[in-house]
Amino acid sequence: MDGNGRWAKRRHLPRVLGHQRGVEAVRRTVRAGVELGLSALTLYAFSTENWRRPEDEVSALMGLLKRFIMADLEEFASNNIRLKIIGDISAFAPDIIELIEQARARTADNTGMVMAIALNYGSQDEIARAARAAAAKGEITPETISAELDTADLPPLDLIIRTSGEVRLSNFLMWQAAYAEMLFLDVLWPDFGREHLEEAMAEYARRERRFGGR
Ligand code: FPP
């Protein structure tokens, strides 16, 4: 969800306002994802590297996350959405951890779209944790590592969308991306909406996936 800062800067607004508008884009995208029948939607909200941002920006992001979960939980629940977190949230403040656990429990039996939020997430960290867990149980193979990833219960990754014109993965779902399609859009995240998701799905449908075969 890249481009919140640039969206704000172009308007001579504080970065935090860009993140606030980013949350509105999250709402639009989650609603559209449910309506368009996605089985899972994973949002990269906070990376293992984002702790390096100024303290006030980190705490603003935490506040937005908290408010988002509190304000929207009933809507998730009534839309049959299951909330899942990928990443290691043990570093978060106890009140946020508790809120996340409550939201997870409240939506645990839902069978519709999985909304996975990546928090304190980094692909390298995830793969290292999975490899340690696989090693502790025995053999290290692609299958045993996959089974220990945070995404183990999610469907295979079909499409990665990165906004704001950056053309790199930045430590997001690198293992899972082995055969995923990728789409890099110039739109800044706060401007992202249903029409972009629909266009992305149409583009995905046009691609021919061969998974290394022919
Ligand atoms: C990247 O834009 C965005 C982030 C680091 C934070 C994304 C978080 C949210 C949209 C809000 C919280 C999340 C949820 C799920 C409620 P940037 O700041 O790197 O923008 P820039 O590249 O233009 O500077």
JSON list of C-alpha atoms and ligand atoms in Angstrom, two decimals, residues 1-7 15 19 22-23 26 43-45 50 53 57 61 64-65 68 117 189, ligand 1:
[
{"chain": "A", "resi": 1, "resn": "MET", "atom": "CA", "xyz": [0.00, 0.00, 0.00]},
{"chain": "A", "resi": 2, "resn": "ASP", "atom": "CA", "xyz": [2.61, 2.44, -1.17]},
{"chain": "A", "resi": 3, "resn": "GLY", "atom": "CA", "xyz": [2.36, 6.16, -1.79]},
{"chain": "A", "resi": 4, "resn": "ASN", "atom": "CA", "xyz": [0.56, 7.57, 1.26]},
{"chain": "A", "resi": 5, "resn": "GLY", "atom": "CA", "xyz": [3.44, 9.93, 2.02]},
{"chain": "A", "resi": 6, "resn": "ARG", "atom": "CA", "xyz": [3.70, 11.20, -1.56]},
{"chain": "A", "resi": 7, "resn": "TRP", "atom": "CA", "xyz": [-0.08, 11.65, -1.76]},
{"chain": "A", "resi": 15, "resn": "ARG", "atom": "CA", "xyz": [2.18, 12.39, 6.03]},
{"chain": "A", "resi": 19, "resn": "HIS", "atom": "CA", "xyz": [-2.05, 7.30, 5.95]},
{"chain": "A", "resi": 22, "resn": "GLY", "atom": "CA", "xyz": [-4.84, 5.12, 3.02]},
{"chain": "A", "resi": 23, "resn": "VAL", "atom": "CA", "xyz": [-7.19, 3.56, 5.56]},
{"chain": "A", "resi": 26, "resn": "VAL", "atom": "CA", "xyz": [-8.27, -0.15, 2.64]},
{"chain": "A", "resi": 43, "resn": "LEU", "atom": "CA", "xyz": [-2.52, -6.00, 2.93]},
{"chain": "A", "resi": 44, "resn": "TYR", "atom": "CA", "xyz": [1.03, -4.97, 3.77]},
{"chain": "A", "resi": 45, "resn": "ALA", "atom": "CA", "xyz": [0.40, -2.49, 6.60]},
{"chain": "A", "resi": 50, "resn": "ASN", "atom": "CA", "xyz": [8.94, 0.41, 9.27]},
{"chain": "A", "resi": 53, "resn": "ARG", "atom": "CA", "xyz": [10.37, 5.65, 10.70]},
{"chain": "A", "resi": 57, "resn": "GLU", "atom": "CA", "xyz": [4.66, 8.27, 12.39]},
{"chain": "A", "resi": 61, "resn": "LEU", "atom": "CA", "xyz": [0.12, 4.07, 12.16]},
{"chain": "A", "resi": 64, "resn": "LEU", "atom": "CA", "xyz": [-4.93, 4.07, 12.72]},
{"chain": "A", "resi": 65, "resn": "LEU", "atom": "CA", "xyz": [-4.72, 0.29, 12.86]},
{"chain": "A", "resi": 68, "resn": "PHE", "atom": "CA", "xyz": [-9.71, 0.61, 11.94]},
{"chain": "A", "resi": 117, "resn": "ILE", "atom": "CA", "xyz": [-2.98, -7.90, 7.48]},
{"chain": "A", "resi": 189, "resn": "TRP", "atom": "CA", "xyz": [-2.44, 4.01, -2.48]},
{"chain": "B", "resi": 1, "resn": "FPP", "atom": "C1", "xyz": [3.43, 3.14, 2.58]},
{"chain": "B", "resi": 1, "resn": "FPP", "atom": "O1", "xyz": [3.36, 4.51, 2.19]},
{"chain": "B", "resi": 1, "resn": "FPP", "atom": "C2", "xyz": [2.43, 2.86, 3.59]},
{"chain": "B", "resi": 1, "resn": "FPP", "atom": "C3", "xyz": [2.69, 2.45, 4.86]},
{"chain": "B", "resi": 1, "resn": "FPP", "atom": "C4", "xyz": [4.06, 2.24, 5.37]},
{"chain": "B", "resi": 1, "resn": "FPP", "atom": "C5", "xyz": [1.62, 2.22, 5.84]},
{"chain": "B", "resi": 1, "resn": "FPP", "atom": "C6", "xyz": [0.36, 1.60, 5.32]},
{"chain": "B", "resi": 1, "resn": "FPP", "atom": "C7", "xyz": [-0.64, 1.69, 6.39]},
{"chain": "B", "resi": 1, "resn": "FPP", "atom": "C8", "xyz": [-1.93, 2.09, 6.26]},
{"chain": "B", "resi": 1, "resn": "FPP", "atom": "C9", "xyz": [-2.58, 2.35, 4.96]},
{"chain": "B", "resi": 1, "resn": "FPP", "atom": "C10", "xyz": [-2.77, 2.31, 7.48]},
{"chain": "B", "resi": 1, "resn": "FPP", "atom": "C11", "xyz": [-2.90, 1.19, 8.47]},
{"chain": "B", "resi": 1, "resn": "FPP", "atom": "C12", "xyz": [-3.33, -0.10, 7.91]},
{"chain": "B", "resi": 1, "resn": "FPP", "atom": "C13", "xyz": [-4.54, -0.71, 8.05]},
{"chain": "B", "resi": 1, "resn": "FPP", "atom": "C14", "xyz": [-4.73, -2.08, 7.50]},
{"chain": "B", "resi": 1, "resn": "FPP", "atom": "C15", "xyz": [-5.66, -0.08, 8.73]},
{"chain": "B", "resi": 1, "resn": "FPP", "atom": "P1", "xyz": [4.59, 5.45, 2.43]},
{"chain": "B", "resi": 1, "resn": "FPP", "atom": "O2", "xyz": [4.42, 6.16, 3.72]},
{"chain": "B", "resi": 1, "resn": "FPP", "atom": "O3", "xyz": [5.85, 4.66, 2.30]},
{"chain": "B", "resi": 1, "resn": "FPP", "atom": "O4", "xyz": [4.42, 6.46, 1.25]},
{"chain": "B", "resi": 1, "resn": "FPP", "atom": "P2", "xyz": [5.58, 7.10, 0.38]},
{"chain": "B", "resi": 1, "resn": "FPP", "atom": "O5", "xyz": [6.32, 5.96, -0.26]},
{"chain": "B", "resi": 1, "resn": "FPP", "atom": "O6", "xyz": [4.82, 7.92, -0.62]},
{"chain": "B", "resi": 1, "resn": "FPP", "atom": "O7", "xyz": [6.41, 7.92, 1.31]}
]
